[in-house]
Amino acid sequence: MTGRREPPEGPPENPSGGDDEYRSLVFDESFVRAARLQEFSAQERMGEHARAVRSLPGRGTRRHRSRAGIALVVLIALAFATAVYIGFRNPYPTPVGRRAEPLQTTVIPLAPQGPVPGGTADALLADGPAADDRSGASGINLPTVRRTKNFSDSQVTIALTTVKDYLVNSSLDPDVLTGGVVRPVGRLLDPDQTVQFDRSMDSPADDGEHVATGWLVRFDPAQVELADPEIRVQGTLTYAEAGADTLEVVSDHTFTYALRPAVSGPHRPDGASLFTVRRVLHFLVDREDIRLHRVEVRNAYVQAGPQSCSADTAGTLHPLLAGERADTRGPHGTDPYATGVPTAGLCGTLTISSPTPAPPRQGPGAATSPPSRP
């Protein structure tokens, strides 16, 4: 039998002639049961596209990233510390903290054997023992400069120039010589010596440590004045290393002054006389001193005349002028049972024809060959 037939379970719910356009699509129960329904996930529906939402990392991943961040911070801190160290590091070796020691001074008056020769300042300087000496600062010449093991040639030059400035200010400056001015000398000293220097200027004492005439040349302006501003100078400068961070400079110079009495009226043209001061000074200059243009004066050995042996030279020098003689008194004595710094008196004889004794050696590199005067 052919033709259209009804489904096995009976006619469809919609009767014939209904308006259901899908009535021809009829599925039996066995067909429905046999169908497999599968719903695709969002990832499967997207196919090959990237994930819209990133999954959160696990605990292990967070720990790994935390350690990496800490390591990065440490590296940055180390780099910053290294940069600071390189920026502030001194290019020279750091010197060991060293304090300047007190100046030790010996001043020896030189007594003439007869009356002091007088005359005009020009004649005395031209015909006397200082005739071939240079005038003023030009007589203080720097030696040939060569670098040392630990100091460059520029550092050595600065040290020598500072010492020369000290000699000029303390031996040639008219305001220092007769004006009572001390600032040009004190400003060149290591700060550790300023207290000793100030006390030596304010309250000089013949104790070897507070002798004003060890620091500078000074006359009493009420007694003498310069007859000629041109001071003659002859001597040497030497230097050597006293350690890896210190230079020692030794100056040995003789200064010749033309003096006359300090009177209010007119001066006699032939009333001038010569006064000679030999200064042997030992300086120490470290790297900080070179940078700040200052010195440490370690030892001062001074011979000055004509003076009487009894003259008190702690505060000022006391020249004997034209026609004067030295008194017959000897130098000040000392008590060997007294406590404190010994103050043994010393005196010498002023002669032009014979050399004076060499100063005692007071440190490494000391000059030992004295000039022929005073």
mmCIF file of C-alpha atoms in Angstrom:
data_model
loop_
_atom_site.group_PDB
_atom_site.id
_atom_site.type_symbol
_atom_site.label_atom_id
_atom_site.label_comp_id
_atom_site.label_asym_id
_atom_site.label_seq_id
_atom_site.Cartn_x
_atom_site.Cartn_y
_atom_site.Cartn_z
ATOM 1 C CA MET A 1 0.000 0.000 0.000
ATOM 2 C CA THR A 2 1.297 3.306 -1.015
ATOM 3 C CA GLY A 3 0.727 6.854 -0.026
ATOM 4 C CA ARG A 4 0.781 8.879 3.060
ATOM 5 C CA ARG A 5 0.411 7.076 6.367
ATOM 6 C CA GLU A 6 -0.010 8.178 10.006
ATOM 7 C CA PRO A 7 2.747 7.795 12.506
ATOM 8 C CA PRO A 8 2.817 4.599 14.562
ATOM 9 C CA GLU A 9 1.750 6.290 17.785
ATOM 10 C CA GLY A 10 -1.312 7.903 16.192
ATOM 11 C CA PRO A 11 -2.101 11.037 14.365
ATOM 12 C CA PRO A 12 -0.321 14.252 15.194
ATOM 13 C CA GLU A 13 -1.774 16.633 17.692
ATOM 14 C CA ASN A 14 -2.571 19.181 15.070
ATOM 15 C CA PRO A 15 -5.330 18.050 12.878
ATOM 16 C CA SER A 16 -5.127 17.977 9.170
ATOM 17 C CA GLY A 17 -5.412 21.401 7.700
ATOM 18 C CA GLY A 18 -3.694 23.134 10.688
ATOM 19 C CA ASP A 19 -1.461 26.119 10.148
ATOM 20 C CA ASP A 20 1.635 24.598 11.718
ATOM 21 C CA GLU A 21 4.226 24.908 9.043
ATOM 22 C CA TYR A 22 6.493 22.428 10.783
ATOM 23 C CA ARG A 23 3.999 19.621 11.053
ATOM 24 C CA SER A 24 5.894 17.606 8.468
ATOM 25 C CA LEU A 25 8.915 17.483 10.746
ATOM 26 C CA VAL A 26 8.044 14.747 13.129
ATOM 27 C CA PHE A 27 10.592 12.892 15.305
ATOM 28 C CA ASP A 28 9.718 9.723 17.040
ATOM 29 C CA GLU A 29 10.699 8.979 20.601
ATOM 30 C CA SER A 30 13.439 6.550 19.638
ATOM 31 C CA PHE A 31 14.999 9.198 17.439
ATOM 32 C CA VAL A 32 14.935 11.753 20.231
ATOM 33 C CA ARG A 33 16.359 9.313 22.735
ATOM 34 C CA ALA A 34 19.108 8.373 20.378
ATOM 35 C CA ALA A 35 20.128 12.022 19.790
ATOM 36 C CA ARG A 36 23.214 13.257 21.649
ATOM 37 C CA LEU A 37 23.067 16.835 22.834
ATOM 38 C CA GLN A 38 26.432 18.581 23.458
ATOM 39 C CA GLU A 39 26.901 22.224 24.531
ATOM 40 C CA PHE A 40 30.276 23.725 23.567
ATOM 41 C CA SER A 41 32.251 25.673 26.141
ATOM 42 C CA ALA A 42 33.094 29.364 25.667
ATOM 43 C CA GLN A 43 36.681 28.486 24.717
ATOM 44 C CA GLU A 44 35.429 25.893 22.171
ATOM 45 C CA ARG A 45 32.935 28.383 20.751
ATOM 46 C CA MET A 46 35.791 30.974 20.285
ATOM 47 C CA GLY A 47 37.869 28.471 18.393
ATOM 48 C CA GLU A 48 41.447 29.701 17.855
ATOM 49 C CA HIS A 49 40.887 33.165 19.320
ATOM 50 C CA ALA A 50 42.830 34.278 22.417
ATOM 51 C CA ARG A 51 41.320 34.130 25.851
ATOM 52 C CA ALA A 52 39.316 37.160 26.831
ATOM 53 C CA VAL A 53 40.212 36.845 30.522
ATOM 54 C CA ARG A 54 43.692 35.958 31.838
ATOM 55 C CA SER A 55 43.785 33.407 34.568
ATOM 56 C CA LEU A 56 45.265 34.426 37.935
ATOM 57 C CA PRO A 57 48.777 33.167 38.769
ATOM 58 C CA GLY A 58 49.230 30.588 41.342
ATOM 59 C CA ARG A 59 50.912 31.018 44.757
ATOM 60 C CA GLY A 60 54.300 29.761 43.509
ATOM 61 C CA THR A 61 54.358 32.302 40.689
ATOM 62 C CA ARG A 62 53.648 35.186 43.110
ATOM 63 C CA ARG A 63 56.498 34.051 45.401
ATOM 64 C CA HIS A 64 58.909 33.922 42.471
ATOM 65 C CA ARG A 65 58.001 37.414 41.360
ATOM 66 C CA SER A 66 58.336 38.754 44.929
ATOM 67 C CA ARG A 67 61.888 37.434 45.186
ATOM 68 C CA ALA A 68 62.775 38.938 41.827
ATOM 69 C CA GLY A 69 61.488 42.346 42.989
ATOM 70 C CA ILE A 70 63.564 42.211 46.171
ATOM 71 C CA ALA A 71 66.670 41.314 44.184
ATOM 72 C CA LEU A 72 66.043 44.257 41.860
ATOM 73 C CA VAL A 73 65.722 46.680 44.792
ATOM 74 C CA VAL A 74 68.979 45.388 46.310
ATOM 75 C CA LEU A 75 70.807 45.835 42.998
ATOM 76 C CA ILE A 76 69.538 49.414 42.670
ATOM 77 C CA ALA A 77 70.643 50.205 46.236
ATOM 78 C CA LEU A 78 74.114 48.777 45.616
ATOM 79 C CA ALA A 79 74.462 50.776 42.404
ATOM 80 C CA PHE A 80 73.455 53.990 44.191
ATOM 81 C CA ALA A 81 75.871 53.362 47.066
ATOM 82 C CA THR A 82 78.703 52.716 44.614
ATOM 83 C CA ALA A 83 77.960 55.952 42.759
ATOM 84 C CA VAL A 84 77.964 57.934 46.016
ATOM 85 C CA TYR A 85 81.250 56.353 47.114
ATOM 86 C CA ILE A 86 82.944 57.106 43.792
ATOM 87 C CA GLY A 87 81.625 60.665 43.813
ATOM 88 C CA PHE A 88 82.867 61.501 47.299
ATOM 89 C CA ARG A 89 86.003 59.402 47.423
ATOM 90 C CA ASN A 90 89.205 61.475 47.912
ATOM 91 C CA PRO A 91 91.629 60.883 45.011
ATOM 92 C CA TYR A 92 94.497 60.815 47.513
ATOM 93 C CA PRO A 93 95.047 58.279 50.282
ATOM 94 C CA THR A 94 93.214 59.267 53.436
ATOM 95 C CA PRO A 95 95.824 60.585 55.866
ATOM 96 C CA VAL A 96 95.992 59.302 59.382
ATOM 97 C CA GLY A 97 94.554 61.840 61.803
ATOM 98 C CA ARG A 98 97.576 63.817 62.998
ATOM 99 C CA ARG A 99 97.684 66.822 65.261
ATOM 100 C CA ALA A 100 100.351 69.476 64.927
ATOM 101 C CA GLU A 101 102.894 69.494 67.743
ATOM 102 C CA PRO A 102 103.941 72.653 69.632
ATOM 103 C CA LEU A 103 106.734 74.756 68.179
ATOM 104 C CA GLN A 104 110.088 74.349 69.922
ATOM 105 C CA THR A 105 112.226 77.494 69.770
ATOM 106 C CA THR A 106 115.836 78.381 70.518
ATOM 107 C CA VAL A 107 116.920 82.040 70.283
ATOM 108 C CA ILE A 108 120.602 82.928 70.696
ATOM 109 C CA PRO A 109 121.655 86.585 71.062
ATOM 110 C CA LEU A 110 124.941 87.442 69.337
ATOM 111 C CA ALA A 111 127.052 89.991 71.247
ATOM 112 C CA PRO A 112 129.530 92.241 69.389
ATOM 113 C CA GLN A 113 133.164 92.350 70.500
ATOM 114 C CA GLY A 114 133.338 96.137 70.194
ATOM 115 C CA PRO A 115 131.165 99.114 69.337
ATOM 116 C CA VAL A 116 128.600 98.611 66.638
ATOM 117 C CA PRO A 117 129.714 100.155 63.303
ATOM 118 C CA GLY A 118 127.484 102.928 61.989
ATOM 119 C CA GLY A 119 127.008 104.842 58.766
ATOM 120 C CA THR A 120 124.435 105.434 56.067
ATOM 121 C CA ALA A 121 122.107 102.576 55.217
ATOM 122 C CA ASP A 122 123.200 102.567 51.567
ATOM 123 C CA ALA A 123 126.901 102.379 52.422
ATOM 124 C CA LEU A 124 126.444 99.676 55.049
ATOM 125 C CA LEU A 125 124.400 97.500 52.712
ATOM 126 C CA ALA A 126 126.639 98.084 49.701
ATOM 127 C CA ASP A 127 129.961 97.528 51.454
ATOM 128 C CA GLY A 128 128.971 95.105 54.190
ATOM 129 C CA PRO A 129 128.647 91.322 54.259
ATOM 130 C CA ALA A 130 125.190 91.477 52.646
ATOM 131 C CA ALA A 131 126.335 93.408 49.555
ATOM 132 C CA ASP A 132 125.759 90.456 47.223
ATOM 133 C CA ASP A 133 122.471 89.370 48.747
ATOM 134 C CA ARG A 134 119.145 89.955 47.040
ATOM 135 C CA SER A 135 116.489 92.273 48.369
ATOM 136 C CA GLY A 136 113.214 91.168 49.865
ATOM 137 C CA ALA A 137 111.260 88.152 48.648
ATOM 138 C CA SER A 138 113.549 87.721 45.632
ATOM 139 C CA GLY A 139 116.193 86.404 48.028
ATOM 140 C CA ILE A 140 113.973 83.446 48.999
ATOM 141 C CA ASN A 141 114.327 81.147 46.023
ATOM 142 C CA LEU A 142 112.542 77.845 45.538
ATOM 143 C CA PRO A 143 114.743 74.838 44.802
ATOM 144 C CA THR A 144 114.357 72.713 41.710
ATOM 145 C CA VAL A 145 111.036 70.934 42.155
ATOM 146 C CA ARG A 146 110.777 67.215 41.510
ATOM 147 C CA ARG A 147 107.982 64.875 42.474
ATOM 148 C CA THR A 148 108.540 62.518 45.382
ATOM 149 C CA LYS A 149 107.244 59.017 45.918
ATOM 150 C CA ASN A 150 103.904 60.190 47.307
ATOM 151 C CA PHE A 151 103.649 63.843 46.212
ATOM 152 C CA SER A 152 103.347 65.285 42.732
ATOM 153 C CA ASP A 153 105.499 68.164 41.544
ATOM 154 C CA SER A 154 102.528 70.544 41.824
ATOM 155 C CA GLN A 155 101.955 69.533 45.451
ATOM 156 C CA VAL A 156 105.620 70.060 46.261
ATOM 157 C CA THR A 157 105.488 73.475 44.582
ATOM 158 C CA ILE A 158 102.454 74.501 46.642
ATOM 159 C CA ALA A 159 104.153 73.380 49.872
ATOM 160 C CA LEU A 160 107.327 75.344 49.077
ATOM 161 C CA THR A 161 105.355 78.414 48.025
ATOM 162 C CA THR A 162 103.413 78.363 51.291
ATOM 163 C CA VAL A 163 106.658 78.169 53.265
ATOM 164 C CA LYS A 164 108.021 81.109 51.270
ATOM 165 C CA ASP A 165 104.882 83.106 52.036
ATOM 166 C CA TYR A 166 105.398 82.374 55.709
ATOM 167 C CA LEU A 167 109.020 83.557 55.565
ATOM 168 C CA VAL A 168 108.071 86.733 53.704
ATOM 169 C CA ASN A 169 105.270 87.594 56.133
ATOM 170 C CA SER A 170 107.259 86.768 59.271
ATOM 171 C CA SER A 171 110.638 88.250 58.258
ATOM 172 C CA LEU A 172 110.072 90.992 55.655
ATOM 173 C CA ASP A 173 106.678 92.605 56.258
ATOM 174 C CA PRO A 174 107.300 96.078 57.792
ATOM 175 C CA ASP A 175 103.964 95.951 59.641
ATOM 176 C CA VAL A 176 105.059 92.737 61.336
ATOM 177 C CA LEU A 177 108.637 93.885 61.992
ATOM 178 C CA THR A 178 107.843 97.148 63.764
ATOM 179 C CA GLY A 179 104.070 97.566 63.717
ATOM 180 C CA GLY A 180 102.995 94.825 66.075
ATOM 181 C CA VAL A 181 100.820 93.138 63.405
ATOM 182 C CA VAL A 182 100.671 89.330 63.660
ATOM 183 C CA ARG A 183 97.697 88.355 61.488
ATOM 184 C CA PRO A 184 99.716 87.804 58.254
ATOM 185 C CA VAL A 185 101.735 85.148 60.092
ATOM 186 C CA GLY A 186 99.016 83.522 62.179
ATOM 187 C CA ARG A 187 96.681 82.906 59.222
ATOM 188 C CA LEU A 188 99.268 80.603 57.601
ATOM 189 C CA LEU A 189 99.554 78.302 60.625
ATOM 190 C CA ASP A 190 97.924 74.945 61.222
ATOM 191 C CA PRO A 191 94.870 75.510 63.490
ATOM 192 C CA ASP A 192 96.412 73.208 66.105
ATOM 193 C CA GLN A 193 99.162 75.802 66.630
ATOM 194 C CA THR A 194 97.048 78.952 66.781
ATOM 195 C CA VAL A 195 96.513 78.793 70.549
ATOM 196 C CA GLN A 196 100.256 78.520 71.151
ATOM 197 C CA PHE A 197 100.902 81.307 68.658
ATOM 198 C CA ASP A 198 98.360 83.665 70.245
ATOM 199 C CA ARG A 199 99.763 83.052 73.715
ATOM 200 C CA SER A 200 103.305 83.643 72.449
ATOM 201 C CA MET A 201 102.232 87.005 71.023
ATOM 202 C CA ASP A 202 100.187 88.086 74.060
ATOM 203 C CA SER A 203 102.343 86.693 76.870
ATOM 204 C CA PRO A 204 105.792 85.744 75.535
ATOM 205 C CA ALA A 205 107.998 83.667 77.803
ATOM 206 C CA ASP A 206 111.511 82.278 77.527
ATOM 207 C CA ASP A 207 110.328 78.701 77.956
ATOM 208 C CA GLY A 208 111.087 77.315 74.512
ATOM 209 C CA GLU A 209 107.393 77.107 73.582
ATOM 210 C CA HIS A 210 106.016 80.640 73.870
ATOM 211 C CA VAL A 211 108.828 82.665 72.353
ATOM 212 C CA ALA A 212 107.359 85.239 69.977
ATOM 213 C CA THR A 213 110.668 85.706 68.154
ATOM 214 C CA GLY A 214 110.632 82.047 67.164
ATOM 215 C CA TRP A 215 107.480 82.614 65.118
ATOM 216 C CA LEU A 216 108.527 85.940 63.565
ATOM 217 C CA VAL A 217 111.077 88.743 63.580
ATOM 218 C CA ARG A 218 109.887 91.639 65.714
ATOM 219 C CA PHE A 219 111.470 94.817 67.040
ATOM 220 C CA ASP A 220 110.226 97.255 69.657
ATOM 221 C CA PRO A 221 108.915 100.225 67.607
ATOM 222 C CA ALA A 222 109.630 102.539 70.537
ATOM 223 C CA GLN A 223 113.359 101.781 70.214
ATOM 224 C CA VAL A 224 114.196 101.182 66.541
ATOM 225 C CA GLU A 225 112.814 101.556 63.035
ATOM 226 C CA LEU A 226 113.873 100.509 59.572
ATOM 227 C CA ALA A 227 116.474 102.809 58.021
ATOM 228 C CA ASP A 228 115.982 101.117 54.634
ATOM 229 C CA PRO A 229 112.928 99.123 53.561
ATOM 230 C CA GLU A 230 115.110 96.923 51.344
ATOM 231 C CA ILE A 231 115.972 93.924 53.528
ATOM 232 C CA ARG A 232 118.753 91.699 52.234
ATOM 233 C CA VAL A 233 118.158 87.933 52.206
ATOM 234 C CA GLN A 234 120.413 84.942 51.565
ATOM 235 C CA GLY A 235 119.683 81.249 52.165
ATOM 236 C CA THR A 236 118.227 77.961 50.976
ATOM 237 C CA LEU A 237 115.084 75.863 50.994
ATOM 238 C CA THR A 238 115.155 72.054 50.993
ATOM 239 C CA TYR A 239 112.421 69.443 51.153
ATOM 240 C CA ALA A 240 111.967 65.714 51.636
ATOM 241 C CA GLU A 241 109.233 63.276 52.539
ATOM 242 C CA ALA A 242 108.706 62.775 56.254
ATOM 243 C CA GLY A 243 106.114 60.063 55.616
ATOM 244 C CA ALA A 244 103.609 58.914 53.063
ATOM 245 C CA ASP A 245 101.353 61.906 53.824
ATOM 246 C CA THR A 246 103.809 64.571 54.989
ATOM 247 C CA LEU A 247 106.512 66.751 53.484
ATOM 248 C CA GLU A 248 109.262 68.328 55.583
ATOM 249 C CA VAL A 249 110.625 71.659 54.408
ATOM 250 C CA VAL A 250 113.733 73.210 55.978
ATOM 251 C CA SER A 251 114.498 76.896 55.500
ATOM 252 C CA ASP A 252 117.897 78.366 56.375
ATOM 253 C CA HIS A 253 118.055 82.110 55.675
ATOM 254 C CA THR A 254 119.988 85.106 56.920
ATOM 255 C CA PHE A 255 118.175 88.454 56.949
ATOM 256 C CA THR A 256 120.109 91.725 57.162
ATOM 257 C CA TYR A 257 118.234 94.809 58.366
ATOM 258 C CA ALA A 258 119.381 98.435 58.319
ATOM 259 C CA LEU A 259 118.088 100.000 61.551
ATOM 260 C CA ARG A 260 118.239 103.371 63.261
ATOM 261 C CA PRO A 261 116.950 104.789 66.545
ATOM 262 C CA ALA A 262 113.245 105.590 66.709
ATOM 263 C CA VAL A 263 113.306 109.323 67.448
ATOM 264 C CA SER A 264 110.739 112.016 66.767
ATOM 265 C CA GLY A 265 113.220 114.553 65.360
ATOM 266 C CA PRO A 266 115.369 114.374 62.220
ATOM 267 C CA HIS A 267 117.693 111.399 61.897
ATOM 268 C CA ARG A 268 121.422 111.553 61.459
ATOM 269 C CA PRO A 269 122.306 110.308 57.947
ATOM 270 C CA ASP A 270 125.103 108.199 59.375
ATOM 271 C CA GLY A 271 123.104 106.883 62.317
ATOM 272 C CA ALA A 272 122.162 103.555 60.740
ATOM 273 C CA SER A 273 123.555 100.148 61.666
ATOM 274 C CA LEU A 274 123.085 96.591 60.508
ATOM 275 C CA PHE A 275 121.227 93.882 62.379
ATOM 276 C CA THR A 276 121.432 90.259 61.262
ATOM 277 C CA VAL A 277 118.993 87.439 61.966
ATOM 278 C CA ARG A 278 119.590 83.871 60.919
ATOM 279 C CA ARG A 279 116.494 81.664 61.010
ATOM 280 C CA VAL A 280 116.564 77.884 60.592
ATOM 281 C CA LEU A 281 112.963 76.682 60.527
ATOM 282 C CA HIS A 282 111.577 73.180 60.147
ATOM 283 C CA PHE A 283 108.113 72.913 58.610
ATOM 284 C CA LEU A 284 105.772 69.948 58.220
ATOM 285 C CA VAL A 285 103.159 70.128 55.473
ATOM 286 C CA ASP A 286 100.571 67.378 54.993
ATOM 287 C CA ARG A 287 97.976 66.996 52.236
ATOM 288 C CA GLU A 288 95.364 69.023 54.121
ATOM 289 C CA ASP A 289 97.887 71.817 54.674
ATOM 290 C CA ILE A 290 98.686 71.836 50.952
ATOM 291 C CA ARG A 291 95.008 72.121 50.098
ATOM 292 C CA LEU A 292 94.378 74.928 52.623
ATOM 293 C CA HIS A 293 97.660 76.831 52.099
ATOM 294 C CA ARG A 294 99.048 76.513 55.626
ATOM 295 C CA VAL A 295 102.055 75.070 57.465
ATOM 296 C CA GLU A 296 103.100 73.559 60.756
ATOM 297 C CA VAL A 297 106.251 75.100 62.218
ATOM 298 C CA ARG A 298 107.979 72.317 64.165
ATOM 299 C CA ASN A 299 111.331 73.873 65.184
ATOM 300 C CA ALA A 300 112.852 77.356 65.116
ATOM 301 C CA TYR A 301 116.553 78.029 65.643
ATOM 302 C CA VAL A 302 117.352 81.745 65.664
ATOM 303 C CA GLN A 303 120.637 83.686 65.950
ATOM 304 C CA ALA A 304 120.295 87.465 66.126
ATOM 305 C CA GLY A 305 122.735 90.308 66.752
ATOM 306 C CA PRO A 306 124.233 92.609 67.698
ATOM 307 C CA GLN A 307 122.533 92.211 71.089
ATOM 308 C CA SER A 308 123.677 91.912 74.629
ATOM 309 C CA CYS A 309 123.757 88.421 76.058
ATOM 310 C CA SER A 310 121.451 89.561 78.831
ATOM 311 C CA ALA A 311 118.762 90.762 76.422
ATOM 312 C CA ASP A 312 115.316 89.269 76.899
ATOM 313 C CA THR A 313 114.479 88.110 73.396
ATOM 314 C CA ALA A 314 111.263 86.217 74.144
ATOM 315 C CA GLY A 315 108.945 89.048 73.073
ATOM 316 C CA THR A 316 111.062 91.250 70.792
ATOM 317 C CA LEU A 317 114.654 91.497 69.615
ATOM 318 C CA HIS A 318 116.752 94.267 71.157
ATOM 319 C CA PRO A 319 119.344 95.493 68.659
ATOM 320 C CA LEU A 320 122.421 97.418 69.692
ATOM 321 C CA LEU A 321 122.613 100.478 67.438
ATOM 322 C CA ALA A 322 125.510 102.446 65.976
ATOM 323 C CA GLY A 323 128.247 103.149 68.550
ATOM 324 C CA GLU A 324 126.719 100.971 71.313
ATOM 325 C CA ARG A 325 128.466 98.126 73.079
ATOM 326 C CA ALA A 326 127.207 94.949 74.664
ATOM 327 C CA ASP A 327 126.997 94.888 78.425
ATOM 328 C CA THR A 328 129.197 92.598 80.430
ATOM 329 C CA ARG A 329 126.393 90.570 81.896
ATOM 330 C CA GLY A 330 125.975 87.038 80.735
ATOM 331 C CA PRO A 331 122.778 85.314 79.643
ATOM 332 C CA HIS A 332 120.013 84.520 82.086
ATOM 333 C CA GLY A 333 120.779 81.526 84.257
ATOM 334 C CA THR A 334 118.549 78.584 85.042
ATOM 335 C CA ASP A 335 117.775 76.506 88.111
ATOM 336 C CA PRO A 336 118.420 72.783 87.456
ATOM 337 C CA TYR A 337 116.072 71.902 90.343
ATOM 338 C CA ALA A 338 113.170 73.869 88.900
ATOM 339 C CA THR A 339 110.296 72.048 87.288
ATOM 340 C CA GLY A 340 108.832 72.766 83.901
ATOM 341 C CA VAL A 341 110.518 73.528 80.592
ATOM 342 C CA PRO A 342 114.279 74.239 81.021
ATOM 343 C CA THR A 343 115.260 77.834 80.238
ATOM 344 C CA ALA A 344 119.032 77.619 79.956
ATOM 345 C CA GLY A 345 120.471 80.888 78.652
ATOM 346 C CA LEU A 346 122.527 80.840 75.472
ATOM 347 C CA CYS A 347 124.689 83.534 73.923
ATOM 348 C CA GLY A 348 127.138 83.784 71.038
ATOM 349 C CA THR A 349 129.745 86.180 69.745
ATOM 350 C CA LEU A 350 128.960 88.208 66.645
ATOM 351 C CA THR A 351 131.799 87.924 64.139
ATOM 352 C CA ILE A 352 131.784 88.424 60.403
ATOM 353 C CA SER A 353 135.035 86.723 59.506
ATOM 354 C CA SER A 354 134.377 83.364 61.161
ATOM 355 C CA PRO A 355 131.320 81.126 60.776
ATOM 356 C CA THR A 356 128.972 80.514 63.637
ATOM 357 C CA PRO A 357 128.365 77.032 65.068
ATOM 358 C CA ALA A 358 125.848 74.888 63.265
ATOM 359 C CA PRO A 359 122.428 74.600 64.895
ATOM 360 C CA PRO A 360 121.628 71.329 66.643
ATOM 361 C CA ARG A 361 119.910 68.760 64.467
ATOM 362 C CA GLN A 362 116.238 68.812 65.384
ATOM 363 C CA GLY A 363 114.636 66.575 62.813
ATOM 364 C CA PRO A 364 115.098 64.609 59.616
ATOM 365 C CA GLY A 365 116.478 66.602 56.731
ATOM 366 C CA ALA A 366 117.763 69.433 58.917
ATOM 367 C CA ALA A 367 120.165 71.899 57.329
ATOM 368 C CA THR A 368 123.597 71.514 58.923
ATOM 369 C CA SER A 369 125.880 73.781 56.913
ATOM 370 C CA PRO A 370 125.543 77.345 58.273
ATOM 371 C CA PRO A 371 126.280 80.399 56.191
ATOM 372 C CA SER A 372 129.299 82.536 56.943
ATOM 373 C CA ARG A 373 127.268 84.966 59.053
ATOM 374 C CA PRO A 374 126.163 86.152 61.426
#
